[in-house]
mmCIF file of C-alpha atoms and ligand atoms in Angstrom:
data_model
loop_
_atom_site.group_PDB
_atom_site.id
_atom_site.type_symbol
_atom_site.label_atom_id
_atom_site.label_comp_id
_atom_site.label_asym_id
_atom_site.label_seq_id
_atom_site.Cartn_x
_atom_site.Cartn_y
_atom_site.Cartn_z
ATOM 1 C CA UNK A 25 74.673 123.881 85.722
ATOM 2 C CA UNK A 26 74.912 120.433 83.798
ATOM 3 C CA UNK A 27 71.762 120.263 81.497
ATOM 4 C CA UNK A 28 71.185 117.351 78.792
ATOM 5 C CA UNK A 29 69.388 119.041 76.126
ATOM 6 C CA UNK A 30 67.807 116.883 73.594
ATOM 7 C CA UNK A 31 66.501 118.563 70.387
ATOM 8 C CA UNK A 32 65.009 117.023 66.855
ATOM 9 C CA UNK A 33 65.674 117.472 63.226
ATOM 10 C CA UNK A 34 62.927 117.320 61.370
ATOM 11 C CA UNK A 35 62.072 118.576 57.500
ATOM 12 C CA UNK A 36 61.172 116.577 54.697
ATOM 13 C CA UNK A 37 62.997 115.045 51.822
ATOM 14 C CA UNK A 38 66.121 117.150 50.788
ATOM 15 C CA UNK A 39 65.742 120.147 53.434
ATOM 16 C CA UNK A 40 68.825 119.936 54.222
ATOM 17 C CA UNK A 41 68.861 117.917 57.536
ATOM 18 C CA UNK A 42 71.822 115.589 56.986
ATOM 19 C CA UNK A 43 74.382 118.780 55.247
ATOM 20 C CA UNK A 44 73.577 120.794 58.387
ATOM 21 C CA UNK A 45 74.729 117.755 60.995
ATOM 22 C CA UNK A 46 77.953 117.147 58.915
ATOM 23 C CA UNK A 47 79.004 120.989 58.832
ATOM 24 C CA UNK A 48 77.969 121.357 62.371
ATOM 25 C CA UNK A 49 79.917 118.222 63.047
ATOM 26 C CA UNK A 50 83.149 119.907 61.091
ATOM 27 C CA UNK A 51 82.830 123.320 62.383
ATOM 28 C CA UNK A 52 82.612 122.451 66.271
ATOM 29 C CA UNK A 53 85.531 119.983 66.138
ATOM 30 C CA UNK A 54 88.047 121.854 63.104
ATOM 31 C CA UNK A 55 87.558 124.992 65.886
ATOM 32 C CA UNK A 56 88.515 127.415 62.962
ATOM 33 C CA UNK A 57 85.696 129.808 63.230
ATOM 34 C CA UNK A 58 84.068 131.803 66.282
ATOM 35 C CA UNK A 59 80.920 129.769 67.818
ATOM 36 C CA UNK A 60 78.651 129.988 70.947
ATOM 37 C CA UNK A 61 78.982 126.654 71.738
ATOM 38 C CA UNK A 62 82.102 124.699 71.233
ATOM 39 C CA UNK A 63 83.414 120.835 71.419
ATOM 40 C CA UNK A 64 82.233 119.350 74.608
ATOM 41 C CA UNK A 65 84.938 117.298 76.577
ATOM 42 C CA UNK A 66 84.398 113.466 75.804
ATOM 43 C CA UNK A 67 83.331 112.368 71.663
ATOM 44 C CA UNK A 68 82.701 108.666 71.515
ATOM 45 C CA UNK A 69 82.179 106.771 68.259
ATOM 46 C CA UNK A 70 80.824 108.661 65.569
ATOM 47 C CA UNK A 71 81.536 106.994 62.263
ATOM 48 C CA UNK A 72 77.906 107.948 60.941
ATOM 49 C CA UNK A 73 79.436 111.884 61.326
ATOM 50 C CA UNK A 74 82.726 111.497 60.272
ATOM 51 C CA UNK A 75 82.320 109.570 56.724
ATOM 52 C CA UNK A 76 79.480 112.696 56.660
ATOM 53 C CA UNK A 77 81.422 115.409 57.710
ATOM 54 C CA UNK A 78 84.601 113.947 55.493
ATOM 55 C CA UNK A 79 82.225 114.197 52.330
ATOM 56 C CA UNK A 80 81.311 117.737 53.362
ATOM 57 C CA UNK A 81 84.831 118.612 53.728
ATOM 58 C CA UNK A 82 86.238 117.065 50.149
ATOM 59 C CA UNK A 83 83.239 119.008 48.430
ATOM 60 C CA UNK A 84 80.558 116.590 47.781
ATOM 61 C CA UNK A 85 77.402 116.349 48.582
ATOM 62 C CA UNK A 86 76.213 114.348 51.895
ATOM 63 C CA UNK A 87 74.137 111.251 50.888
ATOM 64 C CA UNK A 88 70.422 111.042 50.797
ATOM 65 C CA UNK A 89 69.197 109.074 54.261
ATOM 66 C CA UNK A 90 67.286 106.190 53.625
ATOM 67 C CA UNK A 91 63.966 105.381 54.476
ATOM 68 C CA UNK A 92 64.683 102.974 57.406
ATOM 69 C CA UNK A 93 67.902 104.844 58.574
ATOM 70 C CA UNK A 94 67.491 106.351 61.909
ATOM 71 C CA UNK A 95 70.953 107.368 62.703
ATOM 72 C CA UNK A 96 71.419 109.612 66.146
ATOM 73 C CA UNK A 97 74.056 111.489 65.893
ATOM 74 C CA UNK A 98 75.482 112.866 69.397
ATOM 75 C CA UNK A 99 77.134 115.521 69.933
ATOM 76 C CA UNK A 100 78.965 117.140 73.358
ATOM 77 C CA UNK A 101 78.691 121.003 73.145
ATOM 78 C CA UNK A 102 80.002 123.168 75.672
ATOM 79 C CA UNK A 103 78.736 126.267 76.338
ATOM 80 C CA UNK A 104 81.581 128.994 78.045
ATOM 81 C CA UNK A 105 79.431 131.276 79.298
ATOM 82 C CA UNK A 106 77.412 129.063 82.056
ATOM 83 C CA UNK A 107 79.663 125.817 81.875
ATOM 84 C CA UNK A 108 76.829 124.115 80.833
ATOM 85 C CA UNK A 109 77.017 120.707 78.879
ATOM 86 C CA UNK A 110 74.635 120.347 76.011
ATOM 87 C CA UNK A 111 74.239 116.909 74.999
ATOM 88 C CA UNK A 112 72.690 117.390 71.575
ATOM 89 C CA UNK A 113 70.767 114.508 69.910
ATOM 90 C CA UNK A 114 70.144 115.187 66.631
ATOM 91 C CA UNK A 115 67.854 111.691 65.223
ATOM 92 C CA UNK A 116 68.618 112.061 61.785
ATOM 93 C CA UNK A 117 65.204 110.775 59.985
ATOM 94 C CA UNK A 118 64.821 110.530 56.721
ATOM 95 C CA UNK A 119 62.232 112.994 55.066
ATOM 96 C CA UNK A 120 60.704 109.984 53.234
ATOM 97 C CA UNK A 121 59.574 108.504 57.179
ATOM 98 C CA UNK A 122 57.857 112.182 57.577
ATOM 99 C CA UNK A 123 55.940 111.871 54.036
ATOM 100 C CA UNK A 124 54.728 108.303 54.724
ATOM 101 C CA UNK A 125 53.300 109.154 57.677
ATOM 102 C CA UNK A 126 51.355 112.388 56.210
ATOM 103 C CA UNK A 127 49.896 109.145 53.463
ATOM 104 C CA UNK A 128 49.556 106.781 55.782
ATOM 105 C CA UNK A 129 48.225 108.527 58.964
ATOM 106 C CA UNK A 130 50.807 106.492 60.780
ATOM 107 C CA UNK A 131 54.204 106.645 62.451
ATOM 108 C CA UNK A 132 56.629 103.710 63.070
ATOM 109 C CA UNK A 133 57.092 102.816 66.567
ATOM 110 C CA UNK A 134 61.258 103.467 66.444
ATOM 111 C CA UNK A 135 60.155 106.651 64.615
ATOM 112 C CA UNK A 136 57.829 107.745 67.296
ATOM 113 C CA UNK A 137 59.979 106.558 70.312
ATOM 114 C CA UNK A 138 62.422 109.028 68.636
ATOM 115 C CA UNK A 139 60.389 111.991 69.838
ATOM 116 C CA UNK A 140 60.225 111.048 73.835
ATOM 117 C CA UNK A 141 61.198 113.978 75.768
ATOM 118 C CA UNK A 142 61.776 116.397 72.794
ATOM 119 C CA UNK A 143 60.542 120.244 73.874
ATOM 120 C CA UNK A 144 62.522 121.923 70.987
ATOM 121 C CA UNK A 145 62.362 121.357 66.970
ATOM 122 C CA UNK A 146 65.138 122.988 64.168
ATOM 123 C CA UNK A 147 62.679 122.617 61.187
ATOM 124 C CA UNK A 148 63.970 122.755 58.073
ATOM 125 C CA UNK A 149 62.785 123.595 54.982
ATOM 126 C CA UNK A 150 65.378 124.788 51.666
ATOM 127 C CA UNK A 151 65.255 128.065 49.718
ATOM 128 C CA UNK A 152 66.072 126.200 46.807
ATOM 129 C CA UNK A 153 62.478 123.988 46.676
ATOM 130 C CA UNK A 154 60.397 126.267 44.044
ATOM 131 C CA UNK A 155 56.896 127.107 45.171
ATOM 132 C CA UNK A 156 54.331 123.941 45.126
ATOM 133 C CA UNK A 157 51.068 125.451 46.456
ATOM 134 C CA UNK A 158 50.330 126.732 42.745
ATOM 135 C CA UNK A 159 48.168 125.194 40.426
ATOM 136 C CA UNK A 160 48.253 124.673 36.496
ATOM 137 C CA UNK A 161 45.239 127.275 36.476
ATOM 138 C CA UNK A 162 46.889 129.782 38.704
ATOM 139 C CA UNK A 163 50.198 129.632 36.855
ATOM 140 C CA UNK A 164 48.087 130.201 33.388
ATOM 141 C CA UNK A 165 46.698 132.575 34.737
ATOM 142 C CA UNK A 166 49.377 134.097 36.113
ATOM 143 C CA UNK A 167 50.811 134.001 32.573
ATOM 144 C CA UNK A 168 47.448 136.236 31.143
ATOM 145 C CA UNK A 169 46.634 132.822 29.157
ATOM 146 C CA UNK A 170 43.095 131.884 28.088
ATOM 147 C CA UNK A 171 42.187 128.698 30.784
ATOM 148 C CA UNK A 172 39.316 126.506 29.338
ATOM 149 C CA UNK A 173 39.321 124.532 33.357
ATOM 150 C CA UNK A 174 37.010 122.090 31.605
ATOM 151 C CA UNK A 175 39.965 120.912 29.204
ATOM 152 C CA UNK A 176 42.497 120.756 32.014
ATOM 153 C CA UNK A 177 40.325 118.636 34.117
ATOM 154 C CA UNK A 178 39.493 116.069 30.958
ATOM 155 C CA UNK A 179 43.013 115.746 30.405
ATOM 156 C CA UNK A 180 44.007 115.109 33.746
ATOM 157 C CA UNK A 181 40.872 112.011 33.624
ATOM 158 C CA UNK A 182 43.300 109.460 33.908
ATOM 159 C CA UNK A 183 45.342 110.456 36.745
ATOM 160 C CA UNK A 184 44.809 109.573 40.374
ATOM 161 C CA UNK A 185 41.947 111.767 42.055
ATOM 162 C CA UNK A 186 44.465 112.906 44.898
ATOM 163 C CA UNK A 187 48.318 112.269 45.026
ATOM 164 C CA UNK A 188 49.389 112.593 48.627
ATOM 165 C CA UNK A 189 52.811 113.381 47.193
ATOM 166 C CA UNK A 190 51.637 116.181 45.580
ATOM 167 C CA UNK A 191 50.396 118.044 48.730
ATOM 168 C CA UNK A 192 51.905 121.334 49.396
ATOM 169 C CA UNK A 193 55.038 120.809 51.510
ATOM 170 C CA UNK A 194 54.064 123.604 53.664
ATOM 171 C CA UNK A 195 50.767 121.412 54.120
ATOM 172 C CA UNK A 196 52.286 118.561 55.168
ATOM 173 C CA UNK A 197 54.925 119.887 57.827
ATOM 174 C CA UNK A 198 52.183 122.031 59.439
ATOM 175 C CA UNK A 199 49.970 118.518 60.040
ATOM 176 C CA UNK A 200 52.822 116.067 60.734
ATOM 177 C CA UNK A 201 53.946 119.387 63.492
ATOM 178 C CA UNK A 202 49.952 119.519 64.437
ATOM 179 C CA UNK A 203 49.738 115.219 64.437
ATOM 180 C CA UNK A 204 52.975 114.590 66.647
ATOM 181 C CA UNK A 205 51.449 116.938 69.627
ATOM 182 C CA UNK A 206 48.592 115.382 69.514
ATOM 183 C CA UNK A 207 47.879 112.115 71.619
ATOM 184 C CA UNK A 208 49.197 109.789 71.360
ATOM 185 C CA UNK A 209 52.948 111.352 71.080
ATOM 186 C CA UNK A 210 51.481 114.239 73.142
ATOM 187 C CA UNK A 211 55.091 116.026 72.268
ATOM 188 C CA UNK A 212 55.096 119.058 74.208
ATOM 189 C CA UNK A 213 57.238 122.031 71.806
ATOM 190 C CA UNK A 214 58.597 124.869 73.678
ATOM 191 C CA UNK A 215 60.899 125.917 71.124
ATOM 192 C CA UNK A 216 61.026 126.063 66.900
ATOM 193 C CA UNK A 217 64.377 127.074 64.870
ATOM 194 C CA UNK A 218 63.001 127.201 61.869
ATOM 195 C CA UNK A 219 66.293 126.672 59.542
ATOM 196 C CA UNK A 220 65.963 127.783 56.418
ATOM 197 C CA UNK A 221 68.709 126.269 54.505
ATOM 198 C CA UNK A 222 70.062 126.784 50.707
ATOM 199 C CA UNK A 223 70.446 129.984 52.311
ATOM 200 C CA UNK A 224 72.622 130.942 48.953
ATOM 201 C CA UNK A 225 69.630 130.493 46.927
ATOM 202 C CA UNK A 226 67.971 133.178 49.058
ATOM 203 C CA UNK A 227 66.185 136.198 47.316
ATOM 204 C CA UNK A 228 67.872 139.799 46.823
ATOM 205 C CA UNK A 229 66.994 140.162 50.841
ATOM 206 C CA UNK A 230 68.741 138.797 53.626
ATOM 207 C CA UNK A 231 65.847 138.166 56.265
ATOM 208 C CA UNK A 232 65.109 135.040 56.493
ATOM 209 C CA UNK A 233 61.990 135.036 58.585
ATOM 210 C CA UNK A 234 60.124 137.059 56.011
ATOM 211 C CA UNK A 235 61.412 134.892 53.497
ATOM 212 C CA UNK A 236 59.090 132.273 55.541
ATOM 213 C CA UNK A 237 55.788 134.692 55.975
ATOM 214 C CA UNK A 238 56.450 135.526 51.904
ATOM 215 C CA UNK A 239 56.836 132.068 50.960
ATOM 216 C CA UNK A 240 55.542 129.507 53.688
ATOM 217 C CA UNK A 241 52.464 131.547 54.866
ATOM 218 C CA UNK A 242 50.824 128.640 56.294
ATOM 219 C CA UNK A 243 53.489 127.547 58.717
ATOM 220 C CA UNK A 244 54.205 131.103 59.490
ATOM 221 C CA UNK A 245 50.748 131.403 60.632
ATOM 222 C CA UNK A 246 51.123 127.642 62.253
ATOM 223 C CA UNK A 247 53.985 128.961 64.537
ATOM 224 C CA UNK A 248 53.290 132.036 65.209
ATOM 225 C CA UNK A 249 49.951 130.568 66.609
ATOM 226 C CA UNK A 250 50.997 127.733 68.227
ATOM 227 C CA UNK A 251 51.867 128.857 72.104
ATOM 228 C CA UNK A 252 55.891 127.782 71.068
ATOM 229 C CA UNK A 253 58.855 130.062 71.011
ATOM 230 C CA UNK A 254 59.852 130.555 67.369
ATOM 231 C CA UNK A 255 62.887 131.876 65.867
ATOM 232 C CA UNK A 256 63.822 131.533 61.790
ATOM 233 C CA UNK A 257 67.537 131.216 60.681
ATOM 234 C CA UNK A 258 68.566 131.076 57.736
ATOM 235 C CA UNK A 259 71.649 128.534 56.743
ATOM 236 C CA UNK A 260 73.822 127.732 53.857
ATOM 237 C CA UNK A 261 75.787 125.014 55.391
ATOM 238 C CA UNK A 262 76.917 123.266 51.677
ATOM 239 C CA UNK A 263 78.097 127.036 50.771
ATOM 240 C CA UNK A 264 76.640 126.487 47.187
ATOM 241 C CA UNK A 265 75.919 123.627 44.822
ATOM 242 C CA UNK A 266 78.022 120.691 45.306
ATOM 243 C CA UNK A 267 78.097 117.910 42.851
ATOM 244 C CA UNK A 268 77.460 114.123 44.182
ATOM 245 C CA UNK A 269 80.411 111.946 44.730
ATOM 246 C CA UNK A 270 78.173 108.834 43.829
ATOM 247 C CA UNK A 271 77.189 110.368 40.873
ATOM 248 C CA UNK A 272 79.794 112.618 39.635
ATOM 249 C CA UNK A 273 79.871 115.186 36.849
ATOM 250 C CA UNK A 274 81.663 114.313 33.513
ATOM 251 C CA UNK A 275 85.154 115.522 33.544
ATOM 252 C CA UNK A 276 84.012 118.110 30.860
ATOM 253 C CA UNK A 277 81.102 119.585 32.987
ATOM 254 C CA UNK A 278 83.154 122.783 33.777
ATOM 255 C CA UNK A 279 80.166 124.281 35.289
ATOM 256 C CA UNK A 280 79.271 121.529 37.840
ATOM 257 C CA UNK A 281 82.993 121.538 39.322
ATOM 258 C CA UNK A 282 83.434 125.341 39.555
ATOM 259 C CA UNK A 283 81.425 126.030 42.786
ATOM 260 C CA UNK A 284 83.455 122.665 44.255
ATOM 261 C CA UNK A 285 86.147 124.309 43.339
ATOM 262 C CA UNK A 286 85.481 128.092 44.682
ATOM 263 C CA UNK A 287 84.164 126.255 47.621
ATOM 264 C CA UNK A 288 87.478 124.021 48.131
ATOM 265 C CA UNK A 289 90.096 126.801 47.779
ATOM 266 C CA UNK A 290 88.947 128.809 50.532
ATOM 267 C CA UNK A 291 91.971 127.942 53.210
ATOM 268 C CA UNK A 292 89.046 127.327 56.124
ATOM 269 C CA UNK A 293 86.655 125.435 54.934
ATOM 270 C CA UNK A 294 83.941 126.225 58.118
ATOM 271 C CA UNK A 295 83.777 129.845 56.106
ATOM 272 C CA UNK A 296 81.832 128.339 53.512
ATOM 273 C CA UNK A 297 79.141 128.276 56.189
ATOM 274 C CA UNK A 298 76.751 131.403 56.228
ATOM 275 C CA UNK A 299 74.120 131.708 58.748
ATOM 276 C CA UNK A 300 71.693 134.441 59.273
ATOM 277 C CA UNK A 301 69.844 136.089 61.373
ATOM 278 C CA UNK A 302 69.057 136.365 65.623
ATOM 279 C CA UNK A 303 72.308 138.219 65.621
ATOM 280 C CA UNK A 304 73.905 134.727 64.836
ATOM 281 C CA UNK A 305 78.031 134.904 63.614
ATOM 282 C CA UNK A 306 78.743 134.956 60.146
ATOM 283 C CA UNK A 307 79.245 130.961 60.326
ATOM 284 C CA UNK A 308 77.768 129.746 63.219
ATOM 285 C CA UNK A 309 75.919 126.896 62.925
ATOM 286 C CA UNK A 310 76.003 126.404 67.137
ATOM 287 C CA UNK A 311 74.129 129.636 67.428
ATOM 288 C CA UNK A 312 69.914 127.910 67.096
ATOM 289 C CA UNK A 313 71.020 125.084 69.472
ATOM 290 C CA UNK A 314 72.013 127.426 72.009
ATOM 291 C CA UNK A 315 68.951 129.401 72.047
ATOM 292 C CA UNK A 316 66.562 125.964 71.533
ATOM 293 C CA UNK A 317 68.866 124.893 74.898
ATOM 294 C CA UNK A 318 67.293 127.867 76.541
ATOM 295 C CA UNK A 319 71.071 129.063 77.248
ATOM 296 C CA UNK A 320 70.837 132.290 75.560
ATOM 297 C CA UNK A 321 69.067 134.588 78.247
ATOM 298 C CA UNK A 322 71.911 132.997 81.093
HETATM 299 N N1 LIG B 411 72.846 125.270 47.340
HETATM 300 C C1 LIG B 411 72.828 124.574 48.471
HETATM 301 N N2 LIG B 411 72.331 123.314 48.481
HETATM 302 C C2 LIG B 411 72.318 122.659 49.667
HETATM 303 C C3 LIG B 411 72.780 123.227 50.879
HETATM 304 N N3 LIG B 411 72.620 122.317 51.877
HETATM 305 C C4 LIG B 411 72.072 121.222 51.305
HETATM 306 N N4 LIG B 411 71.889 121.424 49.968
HETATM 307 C C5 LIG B 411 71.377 120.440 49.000
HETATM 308 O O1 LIG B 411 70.076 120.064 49.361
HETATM 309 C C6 LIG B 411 69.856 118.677 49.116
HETATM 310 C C7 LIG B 411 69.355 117.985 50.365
HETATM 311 O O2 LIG B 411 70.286 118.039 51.409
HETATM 312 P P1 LIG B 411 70.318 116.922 52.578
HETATM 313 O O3 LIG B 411 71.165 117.497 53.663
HETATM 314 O O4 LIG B 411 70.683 115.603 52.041
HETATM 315 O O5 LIG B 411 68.781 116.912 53.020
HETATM 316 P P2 LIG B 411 68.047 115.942 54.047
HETATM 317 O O6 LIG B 411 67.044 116.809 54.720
HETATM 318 O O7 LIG B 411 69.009 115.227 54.908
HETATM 319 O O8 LIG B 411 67.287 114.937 53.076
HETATM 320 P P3 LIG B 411 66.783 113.419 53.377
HETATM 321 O O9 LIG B 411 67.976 112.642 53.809
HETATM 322 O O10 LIG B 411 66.227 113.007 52.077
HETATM 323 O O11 LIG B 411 65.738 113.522 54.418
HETATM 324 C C8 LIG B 411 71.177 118.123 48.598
HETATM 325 O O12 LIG B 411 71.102 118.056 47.206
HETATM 326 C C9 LIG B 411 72.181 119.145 49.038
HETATM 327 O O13 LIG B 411 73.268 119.197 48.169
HETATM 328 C C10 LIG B 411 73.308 124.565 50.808
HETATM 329 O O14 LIG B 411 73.759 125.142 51.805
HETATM 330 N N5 LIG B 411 73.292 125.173 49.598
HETATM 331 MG MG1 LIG B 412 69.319 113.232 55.257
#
């Protein structure tokens, strides 16, 4: 069975998209770790992955994608088990396009073209975003402090009414997911890997889908709703903290190079992946695209 199986990245600003396609990219073609799926026969041009998964390799940080940056990135998986051939599309959009359209109510055309035929979603959202649904009354309160509301609300006079920016992320993922299957995109989701990734900034437990009922309620509650297959992962693909080659550390900052350089002296670097979860291997990153391909039950 030949199947072209076309799945989505989507998360907003700094969830990890773009780190996830440059270790996947690394892992599948350095072949240095087990995975379910491996390098598929024919790779054509894939500078946008390579410069990435270079950057990943030397320690740095991948760079942020720009707003009007839609860069597909193709990859040929094999799968051993059935022979199958996964084409994997993974349309790389920036988390900025995903925020403008929660403010604007609207979605680029070349944004919106980029979801024809998609059935299956990886979602991604970090463990290293602090909480945002709070308030400045429930964190004083939180603290046992005296709240006069009616001094918070004088000095806040001068700021805008309502900040779309400041909507709860886990707000604005479960409308854009609720707005794209709607008409007219009509996208019809079968599956959800939910990736959460920062996986090293995870609590003291190692289970990442009730790290998403604990701390994303709302899209918990979204998915687990929503007629669509859902799975949660959870995936350090950086390892750690990485500095920024375009903005490096000063020679003296000890503390920003150290995890660089744990990270860099392990002899493989696809072991400074850790995934999580669904019985997936210790470094896997292949492991949600086979089950969003629908390959796992085969
Ligand atoms: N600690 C840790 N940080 C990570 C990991 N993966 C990504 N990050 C950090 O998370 C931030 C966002 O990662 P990106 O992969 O650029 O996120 P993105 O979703 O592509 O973001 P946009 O391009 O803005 O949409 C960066 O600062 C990364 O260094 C990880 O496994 N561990
Ligand atoms: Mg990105």
């Amino acid at each position: 069975m030949a199947g072209v199986f076309r799945h989505m990245a989507v998360g907003l600003q700094s969830s990890g998209k773009t780190t996830y396609a440059a270790a996947l990219w690394y892992v599948v073609d350095a072949g240095e770790v087990p995975t379910v799926l491996l390098k598929g026969k024919h790779i054509g041009d894939h500078r946008y992955l390579e410069t990435l998964a270079r950057r990943w390799e030397d320690g740095w940080q991948v760079p942020r994608t720009k707003t009007l940056q839609h860069e597909t990135v193709t990859m040929n998986l094999k799968d051993p088990r059935s022979g199958a051939d996964v084409a994997l599309r993974f349309a790389d959009l920036s988390g900025e396009t995903f925020e403008k359209a929660f403010a604007t109510r609207s979605l680029s055309s070349s944004a919106a073209s980029s979801f024809d035929g998609i059935q299956n979603l990886m979602l991604f959202v970090s463990a290293n975003d602090p909480p945002d649904h709070l308030t400045m009354i429930d964190i004083a309160m939180e603290l046992d402090e005296d709240v006069n509301e009616e001094e918070i609300d004088e000095d806040s006079s001068e700021e805008p009414i309502f900040d779309s920016a400041k909507t709860p992320r886990q707000v604005q993922i479960v409308d854009f997911l609720d707005s794209i299957r709607q008409p007219p995109l009509s996208v019809k989701i079968e599956r959800v890997a939910v990736i959460v990734s920062a996986w090293d900034k995870r609590p003291e437990h190692n289970d990442p889908a009730r790290w998403l009922t604990e701390r994303m309620g709302l899209l918990d509650q979204y998915l687990r709703n929503s007629d669509v297959e859902l799975r949660v992962y959870g995936v350090s693909a950086q390892g750690g903290d990485l500095p920024d080659k375009d903005n490096p550390p000063a020679a003296g900052d000890l503390e920003g190079l150290k995890e660089q350089h744990r990270l860099l002296s392990l002899a493989k670097a696809s072991k400074r992946v850790e995934v999580a979860g669904n019985g997936a291997g210790e470094h896997d990153l292949t492991h949600p695209i086979r089950w969003l391909s629908g390959l796992e039950g085969e």
